[in-house]
PDB file of C-alpha atoms in Angstrom:
ATOM      1  CA  UNK A   1     -11.405  -8.055 -15.884  1.00 54.00           C
ATOM      2  CA  UNK A   2     -10.434  -9.787 -12.644  1.00 72.00           C
ATOM      3  CA  UNK A   3      -8.711  -6.823 -10.873  1.00 92.00           C
ATOM      4  CA  UNK A   4      -9.461  -4.956  -8.050  1.00 96.00           C
ATOM      5  CA  UNK A   5     -11.924  -2.065  -9.596  1.00 97.00           C
ATOM      6  CA  UNK A   6     -12.273   1.394  -7.908  1.00 98.00           C
ATOM      7  CA  UNK A   7     -14.972   4.369  -8.672  1.00 97.00           C
ATOM      8  CA  UNK A   8     -14.881   6.879  -9.370  1.00 97.00           C
ATOM      9  CA  UNK A   9     -11.100   7.340 -10.516  1.00 96.00           C
ATOM     10  CA  UNK A  10     -11.242  10.957  -9.762  1.00 97.00           C
ATOM     11  CA  UNK A  11     -13.587  13.463  -7.506  1.00 98.00           C
ATOM     12  CA  UNK A  12     -13.714  16.549  -7.078  1.00 98.00           C
ATOM     13  CA  UNK A  13     -15.596  18.156  -4.344  1.00 98.00           C
ATOM     14  CA  UNK A  14     -16.498  21.104  -2.081  1.00 98.00           C
ATOM     15  CA  UNK A  15     -15.404  21.377   1.326  1.00 97.00           C
ATOM     16  CA  UNK A  16     -18.277  20.309   3.650  1.00 97.00           C
ATOM     17  CA  UNK A  17     -20.037  17.871   0.680  1.00 98.00           C
ATOM     18  CA  UNK A  18     -20.081  14.189   1.698  1.00 98.00           C
ATOM     19  CA  UNK A  19     -18.316  11.513  -0.986  1.00 98.00           C
ATOM     20  CA  UNK A  20     -18.573   7.980  -1.488  1.00 98.00           C
ATOM     21  CA  UNK A  21     -16.058   5.838  -2.960  1.00 98.00           C
ATOM     22  CA  UNK A  22     -16.703   2.218  -4.045  1.00 98.00           C
ATOM     23  CA  UNK A  23     -14.524  -0.861  -4.519  1.00 98.00           C
ATOM     24  CA  UNK A  24     -15.211  -4.178  -6.182  1.00 97.00           C
ATOM     25  CA  UNK A  25     -12.157  -6.407  -4.988  1.00 96.00           C
ATOM     26  CA  UNK A  26     -11.104  -9.930  -6.479  1.00 94.00           C
ATOM     27  CA  UNK A  27     -14.058 -12.348  -6.270  1.00 89.00           C
ATOM     28  CA  UNK A  28     -11.848 -14.974  -4.539  1.00 88.00           C
ATOM     29  CA  UNK A  29     -10.070 -12.676  -1.954  1.00 90.00           C
ATOM     30  CA  UNK A  30     -12.019 -12.705   1.338  1.00 89.00           C
ATOM     31  CA  UNK A  31     -10.178  -9.569   2.780  1.00 92.00           C
ATOM     32  CA  UNK A  32     -10.493  -5.921   1.726  1.00 95.00           C
ATOM     33  CA  UNK A  33      -8.293  -3.281   2.858  1.00 95.00           C
ATOM     34  CA  UNK A  34      -8.782   0.878   2.404  1.00 97.00           C
ATOM     35  CA  UNK A  35      -5.498   2.881   2.491  1.00 97.00           C
ATOM     36  CA  UNK A  36      -4.821   6.682   2.023  1.00 97.00           C
ATOM     37  CA  UNK A  37      -1.876   7.763   0.222  1.00 96.00           C
ATOM     38  CA  UNK A  38      -0.592  11.468   0.057  1.00 95.00           C
ATOM     39  CA  UNK A  39       2.287  13.109  -1.882  1.00 91.00           C
ATOM     40  CA  UNK A  40       5.673  11.386  -0.703  1.00 89.00           C
ATOM     41  CA  UNK A  41       4.320   9.099   1.833  1.00 92.00           C
ATOM     42  CA  UNK A  42       3.555   5.571   1.590  1.00 94.00           C
ATOM     43  CA  UNK A  43       0.092   4.131   1.902  1.00 95.00           C
ATOM     44  CA  UNK A  44      -1.828   4.318   5.145  1.00 94.00           C
ATOM     45  CA  UNK A  45      -4.011   1.946   6.626  1.00 94.00           C
ATOM     46  CA  UNK A  46      -7.480   2.998   7.074  1.00 95.00           C
ATOM     47  CA  UNK A  47      -9.482  -0.026   7.614  1.00 95.00           C
ATOM     48  CA  UNK A  48     -10.275  -3.842   6.856  1.00 93.00           C
ATOM     49  CA  UNK A  49     -12.579  -6.305   6.165  1.00 94.00           C
ATOM     50  CA  UNK A  50     -12.612 -10.015   6.362  1.00 91.00           C
ATOM     51  CA  UNK A  51     -15.502 -11.063   4.372  1.00 91.00           C
ATOM     52  CA  UNK A  52     -18.510  -8.749   5.768  1.00 91.00           C
ATOM     53  CA  UNK A  53     -16.609  -8.072   9.146  1.00 92.00           C
ATOM     54  CA  UNK A  54     -14.831  -5.224   9.648  1.00 92.00           C
ATOM     55  CA  UNK A  55     -12.138  -6.130  12.100  1.00 90.00           C
ATOM     56  CA  UNK A  56      -9.696  -3.029  12.452  1.00 89.00           C
ATOM     57  CA  UNK A  57     -10.057   0.705  11.939  1.00 90.00           C
ATOM     58  CA  UNK A  58      -7.157   3.111  12.091  1.00 90.00           C
ATOM     59  CA  UNK A  59      -7.010   6.118  14.483  1.00 87.00           C
ATOM     60  CA  UNK A  60      -6.666   8.090  11.011  1.00 83.00           C
ATOM     61  CA  UNK A  61     -10.244   7.127  10.596  1.00 85.00           C
ATOM     62  CA  UNK A  62     -12.571   9.582  12.339  1.00 87.00           C
ATOM     63  CA  UNK A  63     -15.961   9.838  12.887  1.00 92.00           C
ATOM     64  CA  UNK A  64     -16.380  11.354   9.485  1.00 95.00           C
ATOM     65  CA  UNK A  65     -15.081   8.548   7.862  1.00 96.00           C
ATOM     66  CA  UNK A  66     -17.444   5.136   7.422  1.00 95.00           C
ATOM     67  CA  UNK A  67     -16.763   1.863   5.544  1.00 96.00           C
ATOM     68  CA  UNK A  68     -19.162  -0.998   4.513  1.00 95.00           C
ATOM     69  CA  UNK A  69     -18.741  -4.188   3.199  1.00 95.00           C
ATOM     70  CA  UNK A  70     -22.431  -6.014   2.670  1.00 90.00           C
ATOM     71  CA  UNK A  71     -22.516  -9.338   1.811  1.00 86.00           C
ATOM     72  CA  UNK A  72     -18.643  -9.554   1.952  1.00 85.00           C
ATOM     73  CA  UNK A  73     -18.705  -8.115  -1.444  1.00 90.00           C
ATOM     74  CA  UNK A  74     -17.887  -4.861  -2.755  1.00 96.00           C
ATOM     75  CA  UNK A  75     -17.240  -2.018  -0.233  1.00 97.00           C
ATOM     76  CA  UNK A  76     -17.737   1.797  -0.082  1.00 97.00           C
ATOM     77  CA  UNK A  77     -15.923   4.453   1.670  1.00 98.00           C
ATOM     78  CA  UNK A  78     -17.986   7.704   2.583  1.00 97.00           C
ATOM     79  CA  UNK A  79     -16.425  10.388   3.611  1.00 97.00           C
ATOM     80  CA  UNK A  80     -18.683  13.176   5.795  1.00 97.00           C
ATOM     81  CA  UNK A  81     -18.422  16.808   5.913  1.00 97.00           C
ATOM     82  CA  UNK A  82     -15.085  16.834   3.707  1.00 97.00           C
ATOM     83  CA  UNK A  83     -12.250  19.037   4.769  1.00 96.00           C
ATOM     84  CA  UNK A  84      -9.382  20.126   2.386  1.00 96.00           C
ATOM     85  CA  UNK A  85      -6.610  17.577   4.552  1.00 95.00           C
ATOM     86  CA  UNK A  86      -9.110  14.747   3.320  1.00 96.00           C
ATOM     87  CA  UNK A  87      -7.776  15.087  -0.187  1.00 97.00           C
ATOM     88  CA  UNK A  88      -5.475  12.007  -1.186  1.00 97.00           C
ATOM     89  CA  UNK A  89      -5.370   8.888  -2.829  1.00 97.00           C
ATOM     90  CA  UNK A  90      -7.854   6.737  -1.339  1.00 98.00           C
ATOM     91  CA  UNK A  91      -6.859   2.869  -2.051  1.00 97.00           C
ATOM     92  CA  UNK A  92      -8.684  -0.259  -2.122  1.00 97.00           C
ATOM     93  CA  UNK A  93      -6.723  -3.503  -2.144  1.00 96.00           C
ATOM     94  CA  UNK A  94      -7.878  -7.151  -1.481  1.00 94.00           C
ATOM     95  CA  UNK A  95      -6.148 -10.485  -0.727  1.00 90.00           C
ATOM     96  CA  UNK A  96      -5.985 -13.606   0.972  1.00 84.00           C
ATOM     97  CA  UNK A  97      -4.813 -13.931   4.760  1.00 75.00           C
ATOM     98  CA  UNK A  98      -0.893 -13.297   4.747  1.00 70.00           C
ATOM     99  CA  UNK A  99      -0.600 -12.809   1.149  1.00 76.00           C
ATOM    100  CA  UNK A 100       0.263  -9.776  -0.882  1.00 82.00           C
ATOM    101  CA  UNK A 101      -2.269  -7.544  -1.598  1.00 89.00           C
ATOM    102  CA  UNK A 102      -3.743  -6.478  -4.962  1.00 93.00           C
ATOM    103  CA  UNK A 103      -4.508  -2.914  -5.151  1.00 95.00           C
ATOM    104  CA  UNK A 104      -7.121  -0.894  -7.429  1.00 96.00           C
ATOM    105  CA  UNK A 105      -5.914   2.186  -9.504  1.00 96.00           C
ATOM    106  CA  UNK A 106      -7.128   4.601  -6.537  1.00 97.00           C
ATOM    107  CA  UNK A 107      -9.875   7.128  -6.132  1.00 98.00           C
ATOM    108  CA  UNK A 108      -7.801  10.609  -6.181  1.00 97.00           C
ATOM    109  CA  UNK A 109     -10.030  12.893  -3.945  1.00 98.00           C
ATOM    110  CA  UNK A 110      -9.383  16.733  -4.420  1.00 98.00           C
ATOM    111  CA  UNK A 111     -11.405  18.947  -1.786  1.00 98.00           C
ATOM    112  CA  UNK A 112     -11.678  22.502  -2.843  1.00 97.00           C
TER     113      UNK A 112
ATOM    114  CA  UNK B  11      10.541   4.447  16.281  1.00 72.00           C
ATOM    115  CA  UNK B  12       8.546   4.079  13.192  1.00 82.00           C
ATOM    116  CA  UNK B  13       6.806   0.685  12.288  1.00 90.00           C
ATOM    117  CA  UNK B  14       8.763   0.529   8.965  1.00 95.00           C
ATOM    118  CA  UNK B  15      11.864   2.635   7.913  1.00 95.00           C
ATOM    119  CA  UNK B  16      13.397   2.812   4.609  1.00 94.00           C
ATOM    120  CA  UNK B  17      16.491   4.465   2.787  1.00 85.00           C
ATOM    121  CA  UNK B  18      16.084   7.785   2.376  1.00 76.00           C
ATOM    122  CA  UNK B  19      16.020   8.760  -1.548  1.00 85.00           C
ATOM    123  CA  UNK B  20      16.168   9.689  -4.280  1.00 93.00           C
ATOM    124  CA  UNK B  21      18.573   6.965  -5.593  1.00 95.00           C
ATOM    125  CA  UNK B  22      19.911   8.410  -8.944  1.00 96.00           C
ATOM    126  CA  UNK B  23      22.135   5.565 -10.962  1.00 97.00           C
ATOM    127  CA  UNK B  24      23.151   4.889 -14.263  1.00 97.00           C
ATOM    128  CA  UNK B  25      22.042   2.136 -16.377  1.00 98.00           C
ATOM    129  CA  UNK B  26      23.777  -0.883 -15.642  1.00 98.00           C
ATOM    130  CA  UNK B  27      24.579  -0.107 -12.021  1.00 97.00           C
ATOM    131  CA  UNK B  28      23.612  -2.244  -9.055  1.00 98.00           C
ATOM    132  CA  UNK B  29      21.683  -0.850  -6.504  1.00 97.00           C
ATOM    133  CA  UNK B  30      20.429  -1.753  -3.045  1.00 96.00           C
ATOM    134  CA  UNK B  31      17.793  -0.560  -0.683  1.00 95.00           C
ATOM    135  CA  UNK B  32      17.243  -1.288   3.142  1.00 94.00           C
ATOM    136  CA  UNK B  33      14.225  -1.153   5.245  1.00 96.00           C
ATOM    137  CA  UNK B  34      14.064  -1.971   8.999  1.00 96.00           C
ATOM    138  CA  UNK B  35      10.943  -2.699  11.032  1.00 95.00           C
ATOM    139  CA  UNK B  36      10.080  -2.211  14.662  1.00 93.00           C
ATOM    140  CA  UNK B  37       7.285  -5.368  15.484  1.00 90.00           C
ATOM    141  CA  UNK B  38       9.559  -8.417  16.070  1.00 89.00           C
ATOM    142  CA  UNK B  39       6.056 -10.338  15.649  1.00 88.00           C
ATOM    143  CA  UNK B  40       5.775  -9.491  11.968  1.00 89.00           C
ATOM    144  CA  UNK B  41       5.375 -12.494   9.379  1.00 87.00           C
ATOM    145  CA  UNK B  42       5.037 -11.126   6.187  1.00 88.00           C
ATOM    146  CA  UNK B  43       7.151  -9.245   4.174  1.00 93.00           C
ATOM    147  CA  UNK B  44       7.122  -7.833   0.658  1.00 94.00           C
ATOM    148  CA  UNK B  45       8.521  -5.029  -1.784  1.00 96.00           C
ATOM    149  CA  UNK B  46       6.111  -3.350  -3.501  1.00 96.00           C
ATOM    150  CA  UNK B  47       6.749  -0.717  -6.933  1.00 97.00           C
ATOM    151  CA  UNK B  48       4.962   2.136  -7.430  1.00 97.00           C
ATOM    152  CA  UNK B  49       5.171   4.282 -10.286  1.00 96.00           C
ATOM    153  CA  UNK B  50       4.069   8.003 -10.542  1.00 92.00           C
ATOM    154  CA  UNK B  51       0.401   8.270  -9.733  1.00 89.00           C
ATOM    155  CA  UNK B  52      -0.023   4.592 -10.141  1.00 94.00           C
ATOM    156  CA  UNK B  53      -1.048   2.126  -7.559  1.00 95.00           C
ATOM    157  CA  UNK B  54       1.381   0.107  -5.685  1.00 96.00           C
ATOM    158  CA  UNK B  55       2.136  -3.385  -7.551  1.00 95.00           C
ATOM    159  CA  UNK B  56       3.827  -6.471  -5.724  1.00 94.00           C
ATOM    160  CA  UNK B  57       7.359  -6.727  -6.884  1.00 96.00           C
ATOM    161  CA  UNK B  58       8.248  -9.945  -4.437  1.00 94.00           C
ATOM    162  CA  UNK B  59       7.700 -11.527  -1.199  1.00 92.00           C
ATOM    163  CA  UNK B  60      10.816 -11.718   1.099  1.00 93.00           C
ATOM    164  CA  UNK B  61      11.590 -15.085   2.640  1.00 87.00           C
ATOM    165  CA  UNK B  62      14.092 -15.707   5.309  1.00 85.00           C
ATOM    166  CA  UNK B  63      16.160 -17.804   3.131  1.00 86.00           C
ATOM    167  CA  UNK B  64      16.274 -14.969   0.844  1.00 87.00           C
ATOM    168  CA  UNK B  65      14.880 -15.157  -2.729  1.00 92.00           C
ATOM    169  CA  UNK B  66      15.846 -13.948  -6.291  1.00 94.00           C
ATOM    170  CA  UNK B  67      13.461 -13.018  -9.406  1.00 94.00           C
ATOM    171  CA  UNK B  68      15.389 -12.415 -12.180  1.00 96.00           C
ATOM    172  CA  UNK B  69      17.935  -9.262 -11.819  1.00 97.00           C
ATOM    173  CA  UNK B  70      15.964  -8.797  -8.173  1.00 97.00           C
ATOM    174  CA  UNK B  71      17.304 -10.245  -4.697  1.00 97.00           C
ATOM    175  CA  UNK B  72      15.477  -9.722  -1.217  1.00 97.00           C
ATOM    176  CA  UNK B  73      16.835 -10.751   1.729  1.00 96.00           C
ATOM    177  CA  UNK B  74      15.284 -10.971   5.538  1.00 95.00           C
ATOM    178  CA  UNK B  75      17.153 -10.903   8.765  1.00 94.00           C
ATOM    179  CA  UNK B  76      14.533 -11.366  11.128  1.00 92.00           C
ATOM    180  CA  UNK B  77      17.378 -11.302  14.355  1.00 93.00           C
ATOM    181  CA  UNK B  78      18.183  -7.589  13.113  1.00 94.00           C
ATOM    182  CA  UNK B  79      14.650  -6.803  11.836  1.00 94.00           C
ATOM    183  CA  UNK B  80      16.325  -5.856   8.531  1.00 94.00           C
ATOM    184  CA  UNK B  81      15.226  -6.282   4.686  1.00 96.00           C
ATOM    185  CA  UNK B  82      17.189  -5.823   1.879  1.00 96.00           C
ATOM    186  CA  UNK B  83      16.217  -5.261  -2.125  1.00 97.00           C
ATOM    187  CA  UNK B  84      18.979  -5.762  -4.660  1.00 97.00           C
ATOM    188  CA  UNK B  85      18.745  -4.670  -8.234  1.00 98.00           C
ATOM    189  CA  UNK B  86      21.531  -5.744 -10.467  1.00 98.00           C
ATOM    190  CA  UNK B  87      22.100  -4.237 -13.880  1.00 98.00           C
ATOM    191  CA  UNK B  88      19.657  -1.625 -13.494  1.00 98.00           C
ATOM    192  CA  UNK B  89      17.350  -0.551 -16.609  1.00 98.00           C
ATOM    193  CA  UNK B  90      15.457   2.623 -17.282  1.00 98.00           C
ATOM    194  CA  UNK B  91      12.334   0.879 -16.619  1.00 97.00           C
ATOM    195  CA  UNK B  92      13.310   0.373 -13.067  1.00 98.00           C
ATOM    196  CA  UNK B  93      12.719   3.984 -12.304  1.00 97.00           C
ATOM    197  CA  UNK B  94       9.781   4.038  -9.685  1.00 97.00           C
ATOM    198  CA  UNK B  95       9.314   4.346  -6.003  1.00 96.00           C
ATOM    199  CA  UNK B  96      10.030   1.321  -3.941  1.00 97.00           C
ATOM    200  CA  UNK B  97       7.948   0.239  -0.827  1.00 97.00           C
ATOM    201  CA  UNK B  98       9.233  -1.544   2.117  1.00 96.00           C
ATOM    202  CA  UNK B  99       5.871  -3.584   3.748  1.00 95.00           C
ATOM    203  CA  UNK B 100       5.674  -5.527   6.607  1.00 93.00           C
ATOM    204  CA  UNK B 101       2.560  -6.976   8.488  1.00 88.00           C
ATOM    205  CA  UNK B 102       1.504  -6.138  11.840  1.00 82.00           C
ATOM    206  CA  UNK B 103       1.531  -9.554  13.250  1.00 75.00           C
ATOM    207  CA  UNK B 104      -1.656 -10.984  14.601  1.00 66.00           C
ATOM    208  CA  UNK B 105      -3.519  -8.065  13.553  1.00 61.00           C
ATOM    209  CA  UNK B 106      -3.168  -8.763   9.530  1.00 68.00           C
ATOM    210  CA  UNK B 107      -2.764  -5.761   7.857  1.00 84.00           C
ATOM    211  CA  UNK B 108       0.011  -4.505   6.016  1.00 89.00           C
ATOM    212  CA  UNK B 109       2.026  -1.371   6.892  1.00 92.00           C
ATOM    213  CA  UNK B 110       4.130   0.768   4.163  1.00 95.00           C
ATOM    214  CA  UNK B 111       7.062   2.717   4.447  1.00 95.00           C
ATOM    215  CA  UNK B 112       7.314   5.890   2.797  1.00 94.00           C
ATOM    216  CA  UNK B 113       9.316   4.747  -0.162  1.00 95.00           C
ATOM    217  CA  UNK B 114      12.492   5.036  -2.005  1.00 95.00           C
ATOM    218  CA  UNK B 115      12.519   6.681  -5.204  1.00 95.00           C
ATOM    219  CA  UNK B 116      14.760   5.160  -7.929  1.00 97.00           C
ATOM    220  CA  UNK B 117      15.782   6.921 -11.199  1.00 97.00           C
ATOM    221  CA  UNK B 118      17.880   5.183 -13.385  1.00 98.00           C
ATOM    222  CA  UNK B 119      19.788   7.556 -15.967  1.00 96.00           C
ATOM    223  CA  UNK B 120      20.886   6.666 -19.641  1.00 95.00           C
TER     224      UNK B 120
END
């Protein structure tokens, strides 16, 4: 399968716990993006990488959020001290610059 | 003004109908434009890119008016399988990332 892969598909966590999500992009794509989507809304931009460099972070990405893309391959998104408001679908996508994105299936986070 | 605004939904149409979605964007520096389709509880999937000259893919036609900062999607001969949420997507100019509208939900009924 050469698509974008995200793990886990679902995550239920207690408030205050830390969670980490992983994204494996399409190998030829040099750009990797993280978005968050809640019910009834379109995906909201969080951050993106070109190769291993994190080029932009949204104001939505509070200090509790951190993303990495070591070696310009897979990426991780960590949320520390989760809050109920963090419950959402976290989507990863990859692309070439100025091209449409290919999304992974997402990680659905539920904070209880 | 929101960066990308779409028609409020939902659109409920019978099979075979023609339906049009509209979208406006605020950043005149935007260079790339897309329509995405999202099925319930699934990831968005690229439906088509939108070019200034307009482009067609089977029953789907997309138009871009840069002067008015307006994008449209026309679906002819609607099928039950067209039922989904359609997302208007615009890039942020030089910053590179894409901005998604809230989406318009389409329900095609028999």
